[in-house]
CSV table of C-alpha atoms in Angstrom, one decimal:
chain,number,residue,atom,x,y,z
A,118,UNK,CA,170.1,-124.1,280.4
A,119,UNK,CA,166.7,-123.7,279.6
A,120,UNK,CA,165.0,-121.9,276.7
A,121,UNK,CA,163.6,-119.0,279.3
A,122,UNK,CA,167.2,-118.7,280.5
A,123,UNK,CA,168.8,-118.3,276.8
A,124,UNK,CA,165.3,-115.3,276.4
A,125,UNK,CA,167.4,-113.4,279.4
A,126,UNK,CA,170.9,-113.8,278.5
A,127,UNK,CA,169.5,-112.7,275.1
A,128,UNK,CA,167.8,-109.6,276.4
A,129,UNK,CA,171.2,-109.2,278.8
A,130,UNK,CA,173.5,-109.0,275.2
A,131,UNK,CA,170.8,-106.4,274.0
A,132,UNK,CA,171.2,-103.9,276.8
A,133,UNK,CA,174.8,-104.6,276.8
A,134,UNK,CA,175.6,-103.6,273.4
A,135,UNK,CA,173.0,-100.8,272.8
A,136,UNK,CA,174.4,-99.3,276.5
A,137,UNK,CA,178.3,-100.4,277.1
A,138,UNK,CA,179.3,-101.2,273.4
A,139,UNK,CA,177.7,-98.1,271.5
A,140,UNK,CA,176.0,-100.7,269.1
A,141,UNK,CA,173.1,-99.1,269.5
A,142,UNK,CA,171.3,-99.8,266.4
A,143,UNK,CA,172.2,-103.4,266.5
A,144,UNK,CA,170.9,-103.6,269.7
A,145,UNK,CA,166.9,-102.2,268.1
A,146,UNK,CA,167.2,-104.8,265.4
A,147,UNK,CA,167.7,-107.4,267.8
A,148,UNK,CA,164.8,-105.8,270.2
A,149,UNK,CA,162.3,-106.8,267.3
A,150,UNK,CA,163.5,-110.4,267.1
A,151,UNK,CA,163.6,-110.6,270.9
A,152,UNK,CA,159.8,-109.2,270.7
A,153,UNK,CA,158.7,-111.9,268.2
A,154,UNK,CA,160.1,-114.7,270.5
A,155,UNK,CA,158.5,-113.7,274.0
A,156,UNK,CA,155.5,-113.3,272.8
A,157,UNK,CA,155.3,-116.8,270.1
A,158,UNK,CA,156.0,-118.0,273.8
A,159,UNK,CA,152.9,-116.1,275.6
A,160,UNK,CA,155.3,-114.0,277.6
A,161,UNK,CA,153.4,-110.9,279.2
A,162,UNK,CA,154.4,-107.6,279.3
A,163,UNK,CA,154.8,-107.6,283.0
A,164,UNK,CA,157.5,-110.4,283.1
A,165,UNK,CA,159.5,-108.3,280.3
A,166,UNK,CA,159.6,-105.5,283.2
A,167,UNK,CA,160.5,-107.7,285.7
A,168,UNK,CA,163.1,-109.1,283.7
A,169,UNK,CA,164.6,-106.1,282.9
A,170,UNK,CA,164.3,-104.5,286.4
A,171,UNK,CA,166.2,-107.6,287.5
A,172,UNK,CA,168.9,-107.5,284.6
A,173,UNK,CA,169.6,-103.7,285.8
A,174,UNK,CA,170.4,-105.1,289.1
A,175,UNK,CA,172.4,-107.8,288.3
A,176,UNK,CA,174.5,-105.8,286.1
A,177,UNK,CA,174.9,-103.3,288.4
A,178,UNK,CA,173.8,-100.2,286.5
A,179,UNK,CA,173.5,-97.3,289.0
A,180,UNK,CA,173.8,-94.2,287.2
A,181,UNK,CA,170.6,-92.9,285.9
A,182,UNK,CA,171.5,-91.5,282.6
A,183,UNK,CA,172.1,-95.1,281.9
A,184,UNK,CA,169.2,-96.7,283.4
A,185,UNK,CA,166.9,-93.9,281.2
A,186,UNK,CA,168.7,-95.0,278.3
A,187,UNK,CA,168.5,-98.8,279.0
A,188,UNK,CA,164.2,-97.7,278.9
A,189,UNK,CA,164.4,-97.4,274.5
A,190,UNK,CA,165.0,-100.9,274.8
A,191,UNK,CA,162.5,-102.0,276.9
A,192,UNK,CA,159.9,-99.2,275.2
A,193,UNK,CA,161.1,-101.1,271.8
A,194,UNK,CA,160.0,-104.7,272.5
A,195,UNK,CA,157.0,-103.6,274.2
A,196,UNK,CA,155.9,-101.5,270.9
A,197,UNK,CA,155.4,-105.1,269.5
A,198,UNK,CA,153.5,-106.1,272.4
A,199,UNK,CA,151.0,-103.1,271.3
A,200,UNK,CA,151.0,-104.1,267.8
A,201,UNK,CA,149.5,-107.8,269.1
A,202,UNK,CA,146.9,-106.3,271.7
A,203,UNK,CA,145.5,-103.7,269.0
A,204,UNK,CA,145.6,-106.8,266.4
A,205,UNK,CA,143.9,-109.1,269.1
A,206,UNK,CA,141.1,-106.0,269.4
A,207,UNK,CA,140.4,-105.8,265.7
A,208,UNK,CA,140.3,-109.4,265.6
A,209,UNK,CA,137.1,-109.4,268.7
A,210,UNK,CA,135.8,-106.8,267.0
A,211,UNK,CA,135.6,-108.7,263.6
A,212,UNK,CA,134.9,-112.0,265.3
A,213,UNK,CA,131.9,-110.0,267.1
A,214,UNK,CA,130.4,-108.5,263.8
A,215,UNK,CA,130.5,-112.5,262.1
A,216,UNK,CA,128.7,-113.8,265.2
A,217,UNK,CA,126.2,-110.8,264.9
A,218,UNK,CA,125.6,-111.5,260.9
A,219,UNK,CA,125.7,-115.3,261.6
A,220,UNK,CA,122.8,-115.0,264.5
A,221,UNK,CA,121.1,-112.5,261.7
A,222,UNK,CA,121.5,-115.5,259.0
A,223,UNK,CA,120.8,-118.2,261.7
A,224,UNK,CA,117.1,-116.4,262.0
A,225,UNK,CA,116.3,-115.8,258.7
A,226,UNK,CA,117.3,-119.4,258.0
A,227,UNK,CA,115.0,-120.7,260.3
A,228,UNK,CA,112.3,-118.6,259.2
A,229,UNK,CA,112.7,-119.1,255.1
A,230,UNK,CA,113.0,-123.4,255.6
A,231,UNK,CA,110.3,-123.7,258.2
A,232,UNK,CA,108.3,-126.0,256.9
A,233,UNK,CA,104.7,-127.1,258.7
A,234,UNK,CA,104.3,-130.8,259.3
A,235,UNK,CA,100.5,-131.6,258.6
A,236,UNK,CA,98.6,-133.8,260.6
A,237,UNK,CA,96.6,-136.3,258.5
A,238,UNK,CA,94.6,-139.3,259.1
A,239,UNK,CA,96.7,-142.4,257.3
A,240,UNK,CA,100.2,-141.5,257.7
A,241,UNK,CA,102.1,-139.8,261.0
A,242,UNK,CA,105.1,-137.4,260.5
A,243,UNK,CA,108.2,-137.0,262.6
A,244,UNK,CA,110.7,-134.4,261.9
A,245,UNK,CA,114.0,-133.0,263.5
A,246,UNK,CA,117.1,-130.6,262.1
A,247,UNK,CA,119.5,-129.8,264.3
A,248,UNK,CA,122.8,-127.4,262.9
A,249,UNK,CA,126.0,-127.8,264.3
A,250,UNK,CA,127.0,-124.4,264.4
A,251,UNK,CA,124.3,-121.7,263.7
A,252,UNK,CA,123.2,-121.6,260.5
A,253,UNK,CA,122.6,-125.6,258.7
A,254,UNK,CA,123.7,-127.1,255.6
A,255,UNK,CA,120.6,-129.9,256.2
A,256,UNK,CA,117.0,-129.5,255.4
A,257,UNK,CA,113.7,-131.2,255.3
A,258,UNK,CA,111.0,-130.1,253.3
A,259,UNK,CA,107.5,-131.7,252.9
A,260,UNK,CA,104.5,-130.3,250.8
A,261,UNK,CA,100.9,-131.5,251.1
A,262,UNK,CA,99.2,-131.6,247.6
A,263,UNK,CA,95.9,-132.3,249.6
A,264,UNK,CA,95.1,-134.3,246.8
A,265,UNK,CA,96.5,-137.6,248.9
A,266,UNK,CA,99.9,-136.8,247.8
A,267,UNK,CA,103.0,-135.2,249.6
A,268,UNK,CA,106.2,-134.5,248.5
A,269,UNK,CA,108.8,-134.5,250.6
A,270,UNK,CA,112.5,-134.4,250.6
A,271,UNK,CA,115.2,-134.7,253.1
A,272,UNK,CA,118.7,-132.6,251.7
A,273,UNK,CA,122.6,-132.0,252.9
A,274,UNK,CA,125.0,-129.3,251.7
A,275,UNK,CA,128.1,-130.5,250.8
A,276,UNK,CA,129.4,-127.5,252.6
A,277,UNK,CA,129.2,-125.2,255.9
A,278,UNK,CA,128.6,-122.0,256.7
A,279,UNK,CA,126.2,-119.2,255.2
A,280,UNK,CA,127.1,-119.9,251.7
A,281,UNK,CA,125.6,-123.7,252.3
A,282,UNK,CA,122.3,-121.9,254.0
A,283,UNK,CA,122.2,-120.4,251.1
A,284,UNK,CA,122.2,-123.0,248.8
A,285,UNK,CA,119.4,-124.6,250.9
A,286,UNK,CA,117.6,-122.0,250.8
A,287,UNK,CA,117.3,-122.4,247.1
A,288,UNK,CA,116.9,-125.6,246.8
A,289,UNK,CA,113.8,-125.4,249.3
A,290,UNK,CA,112.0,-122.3,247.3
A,291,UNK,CA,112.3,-124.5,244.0
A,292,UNK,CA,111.2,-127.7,245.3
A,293,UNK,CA,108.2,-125.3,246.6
A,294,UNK,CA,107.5,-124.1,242.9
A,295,UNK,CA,107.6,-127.6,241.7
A,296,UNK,CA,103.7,-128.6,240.4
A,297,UNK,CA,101.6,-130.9,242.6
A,298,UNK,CA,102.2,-134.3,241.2
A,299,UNK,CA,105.8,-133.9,239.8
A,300,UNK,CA,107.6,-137.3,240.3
A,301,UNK,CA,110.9,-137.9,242.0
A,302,UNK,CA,113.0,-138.3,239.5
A,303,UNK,CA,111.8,-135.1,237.4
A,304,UNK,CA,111.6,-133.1,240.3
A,305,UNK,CA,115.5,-133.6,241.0
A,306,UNK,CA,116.1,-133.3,237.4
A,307,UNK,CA,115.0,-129.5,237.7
A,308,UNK,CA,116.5,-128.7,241.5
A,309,UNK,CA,120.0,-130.0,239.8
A,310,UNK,CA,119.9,-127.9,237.1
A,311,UNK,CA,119.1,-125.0,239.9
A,312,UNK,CA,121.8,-126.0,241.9
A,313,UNK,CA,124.6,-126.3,239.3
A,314,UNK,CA,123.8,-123.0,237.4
A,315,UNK,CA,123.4,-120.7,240.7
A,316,UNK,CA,125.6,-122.7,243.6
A,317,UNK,CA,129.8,-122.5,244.1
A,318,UNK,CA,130.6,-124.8,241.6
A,319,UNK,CA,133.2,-126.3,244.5
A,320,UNK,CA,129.4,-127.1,246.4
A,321,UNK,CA,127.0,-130.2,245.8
A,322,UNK,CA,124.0,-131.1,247.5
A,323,UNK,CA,122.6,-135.0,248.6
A,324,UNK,CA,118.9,-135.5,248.6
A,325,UNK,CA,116.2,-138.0,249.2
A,326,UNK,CA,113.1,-136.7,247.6
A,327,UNK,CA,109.9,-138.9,247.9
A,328,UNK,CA,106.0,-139.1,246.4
A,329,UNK,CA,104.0,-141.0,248.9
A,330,UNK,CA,100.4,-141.7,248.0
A,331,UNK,CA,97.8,-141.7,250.9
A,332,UNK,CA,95.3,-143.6,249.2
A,333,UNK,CA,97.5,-146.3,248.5
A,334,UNK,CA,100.2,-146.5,250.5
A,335,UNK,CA,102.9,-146.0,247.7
A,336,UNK,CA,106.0,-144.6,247.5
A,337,UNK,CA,107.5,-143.1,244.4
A,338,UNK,CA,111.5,-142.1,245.3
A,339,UNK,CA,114.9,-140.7,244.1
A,340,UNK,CA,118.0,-139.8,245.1
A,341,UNK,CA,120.6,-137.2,244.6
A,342,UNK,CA,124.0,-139.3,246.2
A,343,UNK,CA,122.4,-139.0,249.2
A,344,UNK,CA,122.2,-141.8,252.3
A,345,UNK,CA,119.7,-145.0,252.1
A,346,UNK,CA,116.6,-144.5,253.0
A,347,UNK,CA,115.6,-147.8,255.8
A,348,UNK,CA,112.1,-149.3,256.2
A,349,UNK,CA,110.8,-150.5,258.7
A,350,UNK,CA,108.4,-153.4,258.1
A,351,UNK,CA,106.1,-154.3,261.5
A,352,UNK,CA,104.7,-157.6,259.9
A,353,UNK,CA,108.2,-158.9,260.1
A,354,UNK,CA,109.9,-156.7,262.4
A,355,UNK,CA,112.6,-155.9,260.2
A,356,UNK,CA,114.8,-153.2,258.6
A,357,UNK,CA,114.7,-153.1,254.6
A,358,UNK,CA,117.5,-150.3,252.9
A,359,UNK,CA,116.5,-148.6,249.5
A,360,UNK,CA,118.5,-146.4,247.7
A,361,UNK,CA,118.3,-145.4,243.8
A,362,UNK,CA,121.1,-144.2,241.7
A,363,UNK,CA,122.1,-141.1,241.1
A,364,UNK,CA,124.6,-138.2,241.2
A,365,UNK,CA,124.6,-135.8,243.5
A,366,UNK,CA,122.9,-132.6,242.6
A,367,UNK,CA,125.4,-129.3,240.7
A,368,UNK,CA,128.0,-131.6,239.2
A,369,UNK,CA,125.9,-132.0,235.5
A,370,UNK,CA,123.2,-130.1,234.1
A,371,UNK,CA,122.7,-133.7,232.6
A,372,UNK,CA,122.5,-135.7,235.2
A,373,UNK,CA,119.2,-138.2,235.2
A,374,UNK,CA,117.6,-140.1,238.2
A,375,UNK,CA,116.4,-143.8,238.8
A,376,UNK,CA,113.1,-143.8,240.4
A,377,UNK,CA,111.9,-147.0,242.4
A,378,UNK,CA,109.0,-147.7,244.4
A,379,UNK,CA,107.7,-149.2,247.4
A,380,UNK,CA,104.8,-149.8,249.3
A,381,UNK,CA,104.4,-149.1,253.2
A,382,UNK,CA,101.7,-151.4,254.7
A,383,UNK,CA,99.8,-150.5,258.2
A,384,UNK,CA,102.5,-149.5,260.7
A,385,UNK,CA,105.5,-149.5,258.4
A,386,UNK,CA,107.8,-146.9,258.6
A,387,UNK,CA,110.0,-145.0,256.4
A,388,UNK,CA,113.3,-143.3,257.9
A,389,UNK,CA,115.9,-140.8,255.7
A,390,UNK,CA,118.3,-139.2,257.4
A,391,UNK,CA,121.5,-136.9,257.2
A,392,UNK,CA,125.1,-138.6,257.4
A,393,UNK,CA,125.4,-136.3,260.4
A,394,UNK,CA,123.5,-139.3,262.2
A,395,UNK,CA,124.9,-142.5,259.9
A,396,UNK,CA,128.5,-140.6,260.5
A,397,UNK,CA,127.9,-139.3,263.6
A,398,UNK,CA,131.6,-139.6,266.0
A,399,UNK,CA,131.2,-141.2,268.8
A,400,UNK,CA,133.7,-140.1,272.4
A,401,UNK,CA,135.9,-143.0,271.6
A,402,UNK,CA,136.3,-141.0,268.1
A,403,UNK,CA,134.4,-144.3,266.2
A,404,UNK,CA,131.7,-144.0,264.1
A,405,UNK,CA,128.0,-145.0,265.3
A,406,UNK,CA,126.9,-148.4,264.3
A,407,UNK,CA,123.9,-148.2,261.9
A,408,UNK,CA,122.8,-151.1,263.6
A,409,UNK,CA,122.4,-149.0,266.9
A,410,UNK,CA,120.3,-146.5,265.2
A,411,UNK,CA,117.8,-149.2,264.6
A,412,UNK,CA,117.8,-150.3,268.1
A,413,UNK,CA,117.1,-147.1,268.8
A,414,UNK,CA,113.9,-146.7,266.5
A,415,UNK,CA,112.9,-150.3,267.4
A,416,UNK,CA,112.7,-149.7,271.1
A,417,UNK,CA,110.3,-146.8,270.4
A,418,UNK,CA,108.7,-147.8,267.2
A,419,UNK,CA,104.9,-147.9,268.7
A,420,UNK,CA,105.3,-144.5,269.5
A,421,UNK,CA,104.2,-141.4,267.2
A,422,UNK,CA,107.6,-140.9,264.9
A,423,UNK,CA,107.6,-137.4,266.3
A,424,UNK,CA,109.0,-139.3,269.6
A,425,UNK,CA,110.9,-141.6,268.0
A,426,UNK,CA,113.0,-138.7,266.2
A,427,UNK,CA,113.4,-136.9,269.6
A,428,UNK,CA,114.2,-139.8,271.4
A,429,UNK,CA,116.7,-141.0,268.6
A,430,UNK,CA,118.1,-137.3,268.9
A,431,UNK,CA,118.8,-137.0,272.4
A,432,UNK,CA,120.7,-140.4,272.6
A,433,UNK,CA,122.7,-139.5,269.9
A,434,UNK,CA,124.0,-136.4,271.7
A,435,UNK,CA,125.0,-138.6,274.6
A,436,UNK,CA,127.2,-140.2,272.0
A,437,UNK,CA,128.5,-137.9,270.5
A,438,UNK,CA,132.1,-136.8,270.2
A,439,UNK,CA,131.6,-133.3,271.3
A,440,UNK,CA,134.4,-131.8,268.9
A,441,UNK,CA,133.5,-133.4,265.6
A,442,UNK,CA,129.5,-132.8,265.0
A,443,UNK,CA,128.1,-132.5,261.9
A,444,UNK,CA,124.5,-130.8,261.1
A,445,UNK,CA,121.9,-133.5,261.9
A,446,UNK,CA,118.4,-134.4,260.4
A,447,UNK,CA,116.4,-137.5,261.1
A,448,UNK,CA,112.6,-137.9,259.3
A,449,UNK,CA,110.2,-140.6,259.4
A,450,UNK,CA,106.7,-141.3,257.5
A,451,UNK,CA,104.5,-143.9,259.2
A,452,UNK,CA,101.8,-145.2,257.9
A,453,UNK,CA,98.6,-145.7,260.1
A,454,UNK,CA,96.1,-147.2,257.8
């Protein structure tokens, strides 16, 4: 006997008691159980009918005082069937105000992190964010002293959702008020004291913040917990990984920040990126190789690192698990000489 089968007999002991056995209230109680069963099971209102219809005939019930009567029931388990449609309403209705306030946040996101890349004559810039939902817990952010210095600094919420726009969103307007020549290791000194007295105390931010140098070709750099940074060196054709220590920003008003630097010859290039791409899940549910990422930048690396980001970018979409995504941001200095 199959589960569907025991549903009728079930119903059939309802209408029996509450009709033939004057147990009528018995018979309501076990209406609601009955109610909460066909529907955990997706049963529609329409087969409850038809099952009833059919259980009048098979029992015979002719008279029509009885087959009036033998309506409460059915009117019973279909009152719960209105309870779920009227909850499955509200529920569109509040899922269709969040996607309204998220498409509201989603714009004012993208206008408040914008940020310009400037075209200058020693170093080329390439850039690309990409959320996973709406709004983004990622961010790039680069400022041009126009003194031959520019800040930059490539950031990931620990966190979804508006509350982690949010937090960018701070983060972005501080780095903005920093001073001119601020180094690295100051600068995220003063954004982690931002973050940890005004973010969720449950949300931390990575970040790879960076002074490069036109003149010289030197890079001052920090970082906030967040992912390597990779260089790519054309006189040898070969990757380099830096990375500095530090924690990541909110956890410790305390918390200080190693500062190294490097130097990018003609044609080198600099890559920082989210964990969204070092992370990223591939349709076999694996993780991307890092050493595929390089390929990737290698097979384009004459090209202008706006390219190489796009390119990079659409292949990692091919790869990707289309379930499990994660925000994405890729950036790249190169220096032209």
């Amino acid at each position: 006997m199959t589960y569907v089968d025991d549903l009728a007999n079930e119903y059939k002991d309802i209408m029996t008691k509450y009709l033939f056995n004057d147990q009528q209230y018995e018979a309501i109680e076990m209406c609601h159980t009955f109610s909460d069963k066909v529907i955990q099971i997706d049963t529609s209102p329409e087969e409850i009918v038809t099952l009833h219809m059919d259980l009048i005939e098979e029992m015979s019930i002719k008279d029509g005082e009885l087959i009036h009567s033998s309506l409460n029931i059915l009117q019973e388990v279909l009152i719960a069937f209105g309870f779920t449609y009227r909850d499955y309403k509200a529920m569109l209705a509040k899922l269709e105000t969040h996607d309204k306030e998220l498409d509201v946040a989603s714009s004012l996101q993208e206008t408040m992190l914008k940020t310009p890349i400037p075209v200058l004559d020693s170093l080329e810039i390439g850039a690309i964010s990409v959320p996973a939902g709406k709004v983004s817990g990622d961010y790039f952010n680069i400022i041009n002293h126009e003194n031959a210095l520019l800040s930059f600094g490539v950031a990931d919420v620990i966190g979804k959702g508006i509350p982690a726009a949010i937090a960018m969103s701070m983060v972005k307007f501080a780095m903005d008020f920093q001073g001119a020549t601020i180094n690295p290791s100051e600068s995220l000194q003063k954004l982690n004291r931002v973050v940890e007295r005004n973010v969720n105390q449950n949300m931390f931010i990575t970040m790879f913040y960076g002074l490069y140098d036109l003149k010289t070709g030197t890079l001052d750099y920090s970082s906030a917990g967040h992912e390597p940074g990779l260089i790519y060196r054309s006189a040898t054709n070969e990757f380099e990984e830096i990375d500095a220590k530090g924690i990541v920003l909110g956890v410790t008003d305390s918390a200080e920040y190693e500062q190294r630097r490097v130097t990018l010859e003609k044609d080198d290039m600099l890559i920082v990126c989210t964990d969204g791409v070092t992370e990223l899940r591939k349709h076999d549910d694996t993780f991307i190789d890092l050493n595929d990422i390089k390929d990737m930048i290698y097979e384009t690396k004459d090209h202008h690192p706006q390219d190489i980001v796009q390119y990079v970018y659409e292949s990692l979409t091919r790869m990707q698990h289309a379930n499990k995504k994660d925000d994405l941001t890729l950036f790249i200095l190169k220096n032209t000489g």
